[in-house]
mmCIF file of C-alpha atoms in Angstrom:
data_model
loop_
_atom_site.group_PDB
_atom_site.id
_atom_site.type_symbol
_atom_site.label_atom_id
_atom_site.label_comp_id
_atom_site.label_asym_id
_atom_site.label_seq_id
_atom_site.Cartn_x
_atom_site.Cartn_y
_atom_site.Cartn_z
ATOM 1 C CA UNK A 1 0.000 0.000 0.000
ATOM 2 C CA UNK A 2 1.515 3.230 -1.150
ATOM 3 C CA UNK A 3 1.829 6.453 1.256
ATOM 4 C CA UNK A 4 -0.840 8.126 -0.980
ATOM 5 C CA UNK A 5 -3.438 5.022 -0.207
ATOM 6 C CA UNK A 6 -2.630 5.175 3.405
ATOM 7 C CA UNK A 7 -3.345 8.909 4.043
ATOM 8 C CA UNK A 8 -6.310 9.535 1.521
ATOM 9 C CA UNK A 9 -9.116 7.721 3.441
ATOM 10 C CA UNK A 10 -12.863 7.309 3.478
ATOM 11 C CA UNK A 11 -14.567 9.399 6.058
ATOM 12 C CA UNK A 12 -17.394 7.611 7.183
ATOM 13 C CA UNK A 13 -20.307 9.439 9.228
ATOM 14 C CA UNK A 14 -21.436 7.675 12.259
ATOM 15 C CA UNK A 15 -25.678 8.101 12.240
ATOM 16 C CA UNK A 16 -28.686 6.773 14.024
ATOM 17 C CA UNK A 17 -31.893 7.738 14.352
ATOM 18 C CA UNK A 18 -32.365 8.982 17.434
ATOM 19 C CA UNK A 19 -31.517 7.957 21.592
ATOM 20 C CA UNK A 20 -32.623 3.845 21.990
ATOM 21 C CA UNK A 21 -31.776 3.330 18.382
ATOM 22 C CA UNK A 22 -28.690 1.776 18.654
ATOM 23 C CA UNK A 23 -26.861 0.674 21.921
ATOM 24 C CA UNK A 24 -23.613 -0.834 22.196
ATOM 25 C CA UNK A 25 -22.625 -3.537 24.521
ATOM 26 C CA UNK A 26 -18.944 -4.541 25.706
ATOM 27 C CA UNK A 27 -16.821 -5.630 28.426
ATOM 28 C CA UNK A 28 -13.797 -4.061 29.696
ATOM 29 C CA UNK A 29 -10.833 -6.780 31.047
ATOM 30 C CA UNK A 30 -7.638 -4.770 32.322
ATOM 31 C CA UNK A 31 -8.438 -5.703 36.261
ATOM 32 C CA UNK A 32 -10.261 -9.171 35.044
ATOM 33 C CA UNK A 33 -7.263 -11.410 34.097
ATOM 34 C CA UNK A 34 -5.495 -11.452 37.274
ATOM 35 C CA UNK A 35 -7.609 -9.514 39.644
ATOM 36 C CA UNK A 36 -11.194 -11.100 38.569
ATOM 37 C CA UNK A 37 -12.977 -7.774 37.936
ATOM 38 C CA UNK A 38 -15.005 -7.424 35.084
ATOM 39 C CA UNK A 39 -16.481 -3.882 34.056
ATOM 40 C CA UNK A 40 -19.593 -4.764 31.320
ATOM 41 C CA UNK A 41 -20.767 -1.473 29.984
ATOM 42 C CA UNK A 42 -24.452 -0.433 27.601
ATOM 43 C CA UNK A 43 -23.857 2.873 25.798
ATOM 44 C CA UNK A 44 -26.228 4.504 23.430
ATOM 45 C CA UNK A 45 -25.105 5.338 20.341
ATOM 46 C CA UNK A 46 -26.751 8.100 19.921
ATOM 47 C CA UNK A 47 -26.263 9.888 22.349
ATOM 48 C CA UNK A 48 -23.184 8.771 24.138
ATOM 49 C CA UNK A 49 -25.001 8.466 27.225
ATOM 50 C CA UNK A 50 -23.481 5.446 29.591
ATOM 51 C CA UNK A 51 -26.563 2.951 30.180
ATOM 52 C CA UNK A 52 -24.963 1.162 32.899
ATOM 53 C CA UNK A 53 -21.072 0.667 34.032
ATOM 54 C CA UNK A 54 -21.419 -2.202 36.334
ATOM 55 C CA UNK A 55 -18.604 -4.405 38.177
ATOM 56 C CA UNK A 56 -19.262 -8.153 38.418
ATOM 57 C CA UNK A 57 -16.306 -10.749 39.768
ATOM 58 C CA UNK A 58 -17.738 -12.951 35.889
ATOM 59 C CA UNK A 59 -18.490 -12.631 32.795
ATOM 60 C CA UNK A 60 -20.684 -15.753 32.446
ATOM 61 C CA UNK A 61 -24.013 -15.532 30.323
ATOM 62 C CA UNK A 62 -26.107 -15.226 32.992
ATOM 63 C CA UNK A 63 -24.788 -12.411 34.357
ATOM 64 C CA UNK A 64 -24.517 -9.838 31.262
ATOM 65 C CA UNK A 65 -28.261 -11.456 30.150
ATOM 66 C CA UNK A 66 -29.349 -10.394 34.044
ATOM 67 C CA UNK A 67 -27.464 -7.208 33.893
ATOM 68 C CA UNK A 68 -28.955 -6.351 30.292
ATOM 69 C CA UNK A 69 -32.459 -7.060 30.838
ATOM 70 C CA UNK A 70 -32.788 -4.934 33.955
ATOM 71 C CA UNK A 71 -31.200 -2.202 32.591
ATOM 72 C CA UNK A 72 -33.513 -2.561 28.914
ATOM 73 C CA UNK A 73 -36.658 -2.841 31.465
ATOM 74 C CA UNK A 74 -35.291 0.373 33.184
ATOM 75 C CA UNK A 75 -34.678 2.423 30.830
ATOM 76 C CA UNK A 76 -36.441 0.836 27.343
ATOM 77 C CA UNK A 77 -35.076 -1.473 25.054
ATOM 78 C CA UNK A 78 -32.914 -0.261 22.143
ATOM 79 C CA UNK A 79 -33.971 -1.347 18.840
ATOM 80 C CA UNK A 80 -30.559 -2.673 17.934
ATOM 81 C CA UNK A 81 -27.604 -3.517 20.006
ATOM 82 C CA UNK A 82 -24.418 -4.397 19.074
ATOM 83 C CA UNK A 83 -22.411 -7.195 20.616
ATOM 84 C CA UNK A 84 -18.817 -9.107 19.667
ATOM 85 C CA UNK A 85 -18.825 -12.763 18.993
ATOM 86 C CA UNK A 86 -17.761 -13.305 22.590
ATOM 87 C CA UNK A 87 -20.074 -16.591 24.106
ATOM 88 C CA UNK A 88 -20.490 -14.619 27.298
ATOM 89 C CA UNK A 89 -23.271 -12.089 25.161
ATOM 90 C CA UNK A 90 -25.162 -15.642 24.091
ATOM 91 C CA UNK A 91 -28.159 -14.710 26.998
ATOM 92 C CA UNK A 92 -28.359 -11.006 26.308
ATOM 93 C CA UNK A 93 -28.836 -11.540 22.655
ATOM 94 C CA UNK A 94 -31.306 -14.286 22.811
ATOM 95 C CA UNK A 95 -33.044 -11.808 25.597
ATOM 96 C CA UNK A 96 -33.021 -8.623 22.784
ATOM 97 C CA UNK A 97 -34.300 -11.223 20.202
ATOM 98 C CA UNK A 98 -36.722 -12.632 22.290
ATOM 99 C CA UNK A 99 -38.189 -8.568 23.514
ATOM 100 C CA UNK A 100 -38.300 -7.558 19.550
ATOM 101 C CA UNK A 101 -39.728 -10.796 18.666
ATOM 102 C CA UNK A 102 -42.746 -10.650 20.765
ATOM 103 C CA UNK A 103 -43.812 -7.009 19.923
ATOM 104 C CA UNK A 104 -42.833 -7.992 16.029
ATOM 105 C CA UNK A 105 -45.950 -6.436 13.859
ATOM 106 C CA UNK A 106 -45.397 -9.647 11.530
ATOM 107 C CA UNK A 107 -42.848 -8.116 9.252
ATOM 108 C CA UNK A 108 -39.758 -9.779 10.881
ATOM 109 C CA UNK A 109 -37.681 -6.636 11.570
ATOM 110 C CA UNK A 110 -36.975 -8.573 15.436
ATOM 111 C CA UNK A 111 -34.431 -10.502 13.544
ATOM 112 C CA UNK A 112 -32.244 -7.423 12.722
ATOM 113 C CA UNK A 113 -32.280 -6.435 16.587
ATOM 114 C CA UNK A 114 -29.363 -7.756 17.614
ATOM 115 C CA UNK A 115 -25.786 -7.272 15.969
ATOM 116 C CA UNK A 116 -22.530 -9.241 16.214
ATOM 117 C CA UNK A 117 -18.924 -8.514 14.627
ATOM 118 C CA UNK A 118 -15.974 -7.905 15.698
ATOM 119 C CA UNK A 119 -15.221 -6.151 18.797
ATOM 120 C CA UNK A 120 -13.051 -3.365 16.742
ATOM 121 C CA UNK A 121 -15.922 -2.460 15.410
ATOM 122 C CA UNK A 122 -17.796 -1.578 18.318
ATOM 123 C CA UNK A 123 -16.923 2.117 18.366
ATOM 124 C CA UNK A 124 -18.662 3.736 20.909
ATOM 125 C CA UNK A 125 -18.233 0.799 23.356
ATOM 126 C CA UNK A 126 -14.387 0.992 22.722
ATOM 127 C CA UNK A 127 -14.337 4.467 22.756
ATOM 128 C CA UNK A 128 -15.263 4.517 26.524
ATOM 129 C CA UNK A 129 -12.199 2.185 27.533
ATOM 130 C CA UNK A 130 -9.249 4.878 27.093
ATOM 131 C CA UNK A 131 -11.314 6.971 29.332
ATOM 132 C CA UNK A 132 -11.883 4.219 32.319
ATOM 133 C CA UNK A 133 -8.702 3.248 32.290
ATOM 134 C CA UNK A 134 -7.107 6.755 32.743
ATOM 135 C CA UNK A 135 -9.933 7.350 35.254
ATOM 136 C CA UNK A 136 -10.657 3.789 36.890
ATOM 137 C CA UNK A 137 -8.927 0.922 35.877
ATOM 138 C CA UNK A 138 -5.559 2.152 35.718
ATOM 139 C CA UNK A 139 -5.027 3.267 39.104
ATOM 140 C CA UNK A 140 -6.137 0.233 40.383
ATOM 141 C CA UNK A 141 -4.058 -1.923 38.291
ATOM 142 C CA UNK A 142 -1.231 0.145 39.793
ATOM 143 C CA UNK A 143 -2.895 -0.493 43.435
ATOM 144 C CA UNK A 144 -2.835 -3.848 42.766
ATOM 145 C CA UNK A 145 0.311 -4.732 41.563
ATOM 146 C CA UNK A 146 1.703 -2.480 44.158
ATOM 147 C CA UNK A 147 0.041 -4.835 46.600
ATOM 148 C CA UNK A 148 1.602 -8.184 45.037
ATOM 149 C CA UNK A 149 5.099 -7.006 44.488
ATOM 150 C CA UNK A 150 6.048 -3.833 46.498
ATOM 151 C CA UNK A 151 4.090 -4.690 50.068
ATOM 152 C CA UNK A 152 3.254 -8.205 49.307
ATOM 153 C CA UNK A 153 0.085 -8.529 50.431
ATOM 154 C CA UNK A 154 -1.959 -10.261 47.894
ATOM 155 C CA UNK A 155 -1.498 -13.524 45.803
ATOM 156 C CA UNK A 156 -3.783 -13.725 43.130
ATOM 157 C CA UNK A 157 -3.103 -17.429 42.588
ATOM 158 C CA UNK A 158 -4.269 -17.478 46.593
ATOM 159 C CA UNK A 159 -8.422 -17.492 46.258
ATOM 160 C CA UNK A 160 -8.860 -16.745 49.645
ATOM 161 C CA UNK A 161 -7.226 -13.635 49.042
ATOM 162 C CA UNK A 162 -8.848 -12.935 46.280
ATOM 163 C CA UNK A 163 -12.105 -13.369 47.896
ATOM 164 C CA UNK A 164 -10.829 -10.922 50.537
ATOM 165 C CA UNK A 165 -9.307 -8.342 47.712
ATOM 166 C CA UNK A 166 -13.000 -8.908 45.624
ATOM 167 C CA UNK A 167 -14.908 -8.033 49.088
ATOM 168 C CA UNK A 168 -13.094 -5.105 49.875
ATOM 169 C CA UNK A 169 -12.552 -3.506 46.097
ATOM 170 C CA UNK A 170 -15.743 -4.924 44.414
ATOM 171 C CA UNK A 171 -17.957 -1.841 45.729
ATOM 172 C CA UNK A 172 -14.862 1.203 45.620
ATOM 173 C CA UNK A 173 -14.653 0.028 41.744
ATOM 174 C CA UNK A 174 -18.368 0.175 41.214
ATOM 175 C CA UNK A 175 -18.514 3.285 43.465
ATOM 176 C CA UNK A 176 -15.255 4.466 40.526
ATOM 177 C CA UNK A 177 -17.653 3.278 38.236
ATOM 178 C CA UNK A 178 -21.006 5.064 38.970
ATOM 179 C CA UNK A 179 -18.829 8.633 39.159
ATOM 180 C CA UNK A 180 -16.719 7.722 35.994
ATOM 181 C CA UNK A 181 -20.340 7.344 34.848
ATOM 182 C CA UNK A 182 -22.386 10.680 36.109
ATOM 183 C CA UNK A 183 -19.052 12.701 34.597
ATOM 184 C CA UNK A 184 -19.497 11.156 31.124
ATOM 185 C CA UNK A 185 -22.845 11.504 31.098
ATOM 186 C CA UNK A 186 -22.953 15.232 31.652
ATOM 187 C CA UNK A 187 -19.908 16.283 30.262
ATOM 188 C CA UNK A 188 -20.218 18.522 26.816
ATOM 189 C CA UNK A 189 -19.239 16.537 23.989
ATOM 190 C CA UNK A 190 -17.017 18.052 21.284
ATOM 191 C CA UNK A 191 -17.473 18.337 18.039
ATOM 192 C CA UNK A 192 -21.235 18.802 16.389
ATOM 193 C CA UNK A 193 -23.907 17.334 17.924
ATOM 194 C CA UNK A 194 -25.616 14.424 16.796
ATOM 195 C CA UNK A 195 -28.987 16.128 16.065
ATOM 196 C CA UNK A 196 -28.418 18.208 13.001
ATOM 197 C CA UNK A 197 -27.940 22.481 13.223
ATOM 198 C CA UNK A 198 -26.834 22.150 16.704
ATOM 199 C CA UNK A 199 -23.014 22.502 18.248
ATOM 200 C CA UNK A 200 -22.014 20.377 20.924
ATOM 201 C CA UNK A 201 -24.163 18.371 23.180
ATOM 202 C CA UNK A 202 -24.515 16.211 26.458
ATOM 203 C CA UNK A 203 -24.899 12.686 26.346
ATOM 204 C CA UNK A 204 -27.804 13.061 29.353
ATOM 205 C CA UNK A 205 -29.434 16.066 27.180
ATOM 206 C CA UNK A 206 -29.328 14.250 23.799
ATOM 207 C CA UNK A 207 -30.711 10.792 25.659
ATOM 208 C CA UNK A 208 -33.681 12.826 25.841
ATOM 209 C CA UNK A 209 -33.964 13.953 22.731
ATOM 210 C CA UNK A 210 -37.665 12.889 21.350
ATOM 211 C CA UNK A 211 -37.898 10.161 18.758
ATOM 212 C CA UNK A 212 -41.107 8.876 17.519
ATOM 213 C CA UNK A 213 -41.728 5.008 17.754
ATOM 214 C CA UNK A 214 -42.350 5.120 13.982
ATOM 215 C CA UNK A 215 -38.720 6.473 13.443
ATOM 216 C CA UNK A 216 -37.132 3.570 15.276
ATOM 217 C CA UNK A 217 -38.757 1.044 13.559
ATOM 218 C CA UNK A 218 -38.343 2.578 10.297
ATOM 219 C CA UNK A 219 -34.643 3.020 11.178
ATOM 220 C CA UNK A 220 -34.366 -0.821 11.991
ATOM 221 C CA UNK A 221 -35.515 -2.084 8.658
ATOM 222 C CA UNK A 222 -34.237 0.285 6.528
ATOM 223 C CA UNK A 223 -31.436 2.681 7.404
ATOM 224 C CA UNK A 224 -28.549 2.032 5.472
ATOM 225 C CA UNK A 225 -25.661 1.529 7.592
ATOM 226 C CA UNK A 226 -23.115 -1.292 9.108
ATOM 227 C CA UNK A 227 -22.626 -3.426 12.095
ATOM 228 C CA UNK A 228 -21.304 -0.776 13.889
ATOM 229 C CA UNK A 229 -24.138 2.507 13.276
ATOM 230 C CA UNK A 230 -21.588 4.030 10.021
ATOM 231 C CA UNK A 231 -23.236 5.328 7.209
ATOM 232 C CA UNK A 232 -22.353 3.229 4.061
ATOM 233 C CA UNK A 233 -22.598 3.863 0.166
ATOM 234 C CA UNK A 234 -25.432 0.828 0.061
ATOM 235 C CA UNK A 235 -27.832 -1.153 2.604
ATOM 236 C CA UNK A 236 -26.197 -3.982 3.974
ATOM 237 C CA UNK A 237 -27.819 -7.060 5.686
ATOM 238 C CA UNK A 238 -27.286 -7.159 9.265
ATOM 239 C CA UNK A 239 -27.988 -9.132 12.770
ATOM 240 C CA UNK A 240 -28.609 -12.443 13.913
ATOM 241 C CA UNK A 241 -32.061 -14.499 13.063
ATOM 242 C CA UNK A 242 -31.236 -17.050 15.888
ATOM 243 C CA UNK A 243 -29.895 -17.138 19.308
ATOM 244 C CA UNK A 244 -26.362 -16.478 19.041
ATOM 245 C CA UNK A 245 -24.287 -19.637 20.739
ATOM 246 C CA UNK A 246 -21.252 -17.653 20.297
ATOM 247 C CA UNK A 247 -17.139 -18.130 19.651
ATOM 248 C CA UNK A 248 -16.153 -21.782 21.633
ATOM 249 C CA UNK A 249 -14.747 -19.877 24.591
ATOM 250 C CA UNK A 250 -14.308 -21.731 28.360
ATOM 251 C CA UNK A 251 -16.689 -19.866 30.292
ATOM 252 C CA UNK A 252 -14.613 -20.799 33.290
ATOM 253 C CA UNK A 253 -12.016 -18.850 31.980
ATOM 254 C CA UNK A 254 -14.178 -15.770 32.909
ATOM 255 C CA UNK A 255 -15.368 -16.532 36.587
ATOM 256 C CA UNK A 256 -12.772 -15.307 38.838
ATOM 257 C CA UNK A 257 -11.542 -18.333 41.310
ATOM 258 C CA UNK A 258 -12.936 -16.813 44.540
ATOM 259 C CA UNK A 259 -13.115 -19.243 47.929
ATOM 260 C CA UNK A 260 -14.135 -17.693 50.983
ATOM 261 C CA UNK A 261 -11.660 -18.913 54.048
ATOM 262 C CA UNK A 262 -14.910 -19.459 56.055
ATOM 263 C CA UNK A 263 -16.669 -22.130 53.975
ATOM 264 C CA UNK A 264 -19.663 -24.159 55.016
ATOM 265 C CA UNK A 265 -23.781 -24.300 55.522
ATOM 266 C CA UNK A 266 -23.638 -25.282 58.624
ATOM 267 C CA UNK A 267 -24.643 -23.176 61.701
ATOM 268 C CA UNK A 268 -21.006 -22.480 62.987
ATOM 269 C CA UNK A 269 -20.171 -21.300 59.468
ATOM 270 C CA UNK A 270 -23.317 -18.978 59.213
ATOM 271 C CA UNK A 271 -22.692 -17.252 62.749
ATOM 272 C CA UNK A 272 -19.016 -16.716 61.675
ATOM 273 C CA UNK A 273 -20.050 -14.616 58.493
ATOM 274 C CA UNK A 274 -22.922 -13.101 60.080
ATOM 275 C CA UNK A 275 -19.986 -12.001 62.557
ATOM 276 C CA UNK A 276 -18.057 -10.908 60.043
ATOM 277 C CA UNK A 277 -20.450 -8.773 58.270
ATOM 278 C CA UNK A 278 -22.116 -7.146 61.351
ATOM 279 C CA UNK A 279 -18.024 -6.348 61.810
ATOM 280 C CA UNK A 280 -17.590 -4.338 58.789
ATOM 281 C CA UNK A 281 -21.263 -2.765 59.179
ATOM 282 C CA UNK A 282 -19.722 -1.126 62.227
ATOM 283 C CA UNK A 283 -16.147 -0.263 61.305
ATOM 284 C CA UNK A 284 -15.620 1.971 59.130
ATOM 285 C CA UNK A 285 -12.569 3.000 56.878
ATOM 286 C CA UNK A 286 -13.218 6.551 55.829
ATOM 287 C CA UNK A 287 -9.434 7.790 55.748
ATOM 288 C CA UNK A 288 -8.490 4.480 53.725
ATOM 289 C CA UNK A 289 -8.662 6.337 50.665
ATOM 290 C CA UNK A 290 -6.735 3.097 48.837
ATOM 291 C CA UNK A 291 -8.581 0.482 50.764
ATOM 292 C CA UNK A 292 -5.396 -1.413 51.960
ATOM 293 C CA UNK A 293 -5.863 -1.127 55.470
ATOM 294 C CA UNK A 294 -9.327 -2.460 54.833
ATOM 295 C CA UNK A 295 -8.377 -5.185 53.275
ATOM 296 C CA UNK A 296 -5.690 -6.139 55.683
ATOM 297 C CA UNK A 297 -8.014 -6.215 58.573
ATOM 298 C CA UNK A 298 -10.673 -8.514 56.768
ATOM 299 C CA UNK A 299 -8.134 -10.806 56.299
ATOM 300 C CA UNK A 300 -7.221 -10.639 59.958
ATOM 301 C CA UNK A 301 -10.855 -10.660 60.731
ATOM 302 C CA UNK A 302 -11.387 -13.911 58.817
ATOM 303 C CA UNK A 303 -8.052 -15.336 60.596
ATOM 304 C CA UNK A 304 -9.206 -14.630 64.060
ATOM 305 C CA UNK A 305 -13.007 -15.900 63.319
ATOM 306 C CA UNK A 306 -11.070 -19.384 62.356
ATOM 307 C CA UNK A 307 -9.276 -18.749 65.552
ATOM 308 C CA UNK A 308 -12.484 -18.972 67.441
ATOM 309 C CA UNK A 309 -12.737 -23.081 66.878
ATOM 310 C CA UNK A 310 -8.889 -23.769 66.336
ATOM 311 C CA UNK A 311 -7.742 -22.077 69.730
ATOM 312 C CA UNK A 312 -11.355 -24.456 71.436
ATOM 313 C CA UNK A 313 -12.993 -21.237 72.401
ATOM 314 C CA UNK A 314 -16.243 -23.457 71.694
ATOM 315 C CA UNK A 315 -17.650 -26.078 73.965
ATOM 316 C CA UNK A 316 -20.934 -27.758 73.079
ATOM 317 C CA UNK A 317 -21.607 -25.377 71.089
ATOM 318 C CA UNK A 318 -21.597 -22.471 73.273
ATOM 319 C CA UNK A 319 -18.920 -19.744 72.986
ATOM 320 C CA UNK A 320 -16.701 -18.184 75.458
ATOM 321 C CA UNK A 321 -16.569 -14.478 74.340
ATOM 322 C CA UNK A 322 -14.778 -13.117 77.255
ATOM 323 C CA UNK A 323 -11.871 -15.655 77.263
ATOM 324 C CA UNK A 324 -11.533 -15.058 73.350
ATOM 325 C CA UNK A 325 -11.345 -11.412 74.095
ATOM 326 C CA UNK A 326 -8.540 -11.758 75.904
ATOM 327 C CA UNK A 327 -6.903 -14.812 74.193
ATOM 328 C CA UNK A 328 -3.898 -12.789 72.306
ATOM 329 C CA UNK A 329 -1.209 -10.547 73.141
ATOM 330 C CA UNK A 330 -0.972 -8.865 70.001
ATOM 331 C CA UNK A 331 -2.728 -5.660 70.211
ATOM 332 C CA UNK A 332 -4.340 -5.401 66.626
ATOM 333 C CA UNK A 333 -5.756 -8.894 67.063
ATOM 334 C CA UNK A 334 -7.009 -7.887 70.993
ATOM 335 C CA UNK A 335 -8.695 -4.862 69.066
ATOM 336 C CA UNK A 336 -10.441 -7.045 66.495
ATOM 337 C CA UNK A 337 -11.305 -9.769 69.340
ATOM 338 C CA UNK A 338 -12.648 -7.123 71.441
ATOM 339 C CA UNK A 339 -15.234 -5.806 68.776
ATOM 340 C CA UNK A 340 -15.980 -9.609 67.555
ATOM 341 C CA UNK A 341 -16.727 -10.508 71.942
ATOM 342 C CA UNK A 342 -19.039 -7.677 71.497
ATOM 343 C CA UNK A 343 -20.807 -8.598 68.337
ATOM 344 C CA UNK A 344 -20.777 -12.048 69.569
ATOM 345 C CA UNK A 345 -22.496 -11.640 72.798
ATOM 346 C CA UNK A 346 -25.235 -9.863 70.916
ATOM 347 C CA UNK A 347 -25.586 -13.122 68.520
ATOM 348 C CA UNK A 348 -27.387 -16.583 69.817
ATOM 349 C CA UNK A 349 -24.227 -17.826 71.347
ATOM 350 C CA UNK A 350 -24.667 -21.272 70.456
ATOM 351 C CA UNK A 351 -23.130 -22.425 66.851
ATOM 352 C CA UNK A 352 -24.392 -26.419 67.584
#
């Protein structure tokens, strides 16, 4: 390919109807692989407006089909989305099929609903990840590694302490997240706006931009443009007619390996987490701005729990809380016995 070929390129206009016309669907990976944190994002293409930015320790079926459908019910169902090949989106397309399929006026247009390709092409979906990971994901992966290599602290082959790491960090990345999310949302975009005779725009304004019911449909049989919302010279064909089974991918290569260090249904096991949770309910971490000291004292938390059967601070079932309390001589664990005695004593004592 000669210089001249390489510069002189088609500009394509990106197009849609109107907000709910077109939404695109991804997943973003840079704290999944090791860390077990996937971010699965729904943006309209319209608009730009972020649909949802939610954290989930998977990136099974089940969970971006649950995910999807309560945000589609939420907010209304777009009448297109775009999806890669990946077999994680196998739910949320048969879901987006299935919604389009039932309200289908008995031309067929439900089959052009949903949209598959390659994830390149998903340009407003892949558009969002530079942003996240200068905002989110990046200092996190930083946090992270800092943990594993400079302090030490965390094993990700460990997964107890990945449990521990996924119940500290789960809710500060969503909490990222959700403000990553508001800023995006009403930030000014540059550039012109979508709608026509306008300059600029924000994605929450332009969401809200009217669009008859006619329109959409219209759009969805005939507007001539490709997998990923660009304006093309002709009509191409487009979408899936039957529930997508997707690439041959290991789904257990996209559940994080999580184990909590106290296991178990039975009753011992259930008044240890109970413990455990009331614990964190009532301590908080407010100067923790990184959420390392947090997640050094639930692993201590979890360790001196364990402690409570190992050390036989339980006879027949019944606890002794005082003599636990005072069964240490290091001073952060006499702390954290001290609040779990007084937790405890407020709990049925008996774990029979």
């Amino acid at each position: 390919r000669t210089r001249r070929q390489e510069v002189i390129k088609t500009q394509y206009v990106y197009n849609v109807a109107g907000p709910r016309s077109l939404y695109h669907a991804d997943a973003h990976e840079k704290l999944a692989k090791i860390w077990g944190f996937w971010v699965h994002l729904l943006i309209d293409g319209y608009s730009r407006y972020i649909i949802y930015l939610t954290v989930k320790p998977d990136k099974l079926s089940s969970t971006v089909q649950a995910i999807f459908r309560e945000a589609c019910d939420l907010v209304g169902w777009g009448a297109r989305v775009r999806w890669d090949k990946g077999t994680e989106n196998a739910g949320a397309i048969t879901e987006q099929l299935e919604h389009h399929r039932r309200n289908d006026d008995g031309t067929g247009r439900w089959c052009g609903s949903a949209i598959t390709g390659r994830s390149c092409q998903n340009c407003r979906a892949e558009y969002i990840w530079n942003f996240l990971k200068r905002h989110v994901s990046g200092p996190y992966r930083e946090l992270f590694f800092r943990m594993m290599r400079e302090l030490e602290i965390l094993d990700p082959s460990s997964p107890t302490d990945l449990f521990c790491l996924h119940a500290v960090f789960l809710s500060r990345i969503q909490a990222a997240c959700d403000r990553f999310r508001r800023m995006w949302n009403n930030h000014r975009i540059r550039g012109p706006r979508t709608v026509r005779g306008h300059g600029g725009g924000v994605p929450a304004e332009l969401w809200c931009d009217p669009v008859e019911v006619r329109v959409l449909r219209d759009d969805l049989q005939h507007t001539p443009v490709d997998d990923d919302g660009v304006i093309r010279s002709t009509t191409c064909s487009y979408g899936v007619a039957e529930p997508f089974k997707g690439d041959s991918v290991e789904l257990t290569e996209k559940e994080a390996s999580l184990q909590d260090p106290i296991s178990g249904s039975g009753p011992a096991s259930l008044l240890l987490r109970a413990l455990r949770t009331a614990y964190f309910e009532e301590v908080t971490f407010e100067c923790d701005k990184e959420g390392i000291t947090e997640y050094l004292e639930y692993r201590r938390v979890c360790d001196e729990l364990l402690s409570l059967f190992a050390e036989g601070w339980v006879t027949h079932g019944v606890v002794d809380w005082d003599g636990y309390a005072l069964g240490c001589s290091d001073l952060a664990c006499l702390r954290i016995r001290a609040k779990l005695s007084e937790l405890g004593k407020r709990s049925v004592p008996a774990c029979s």
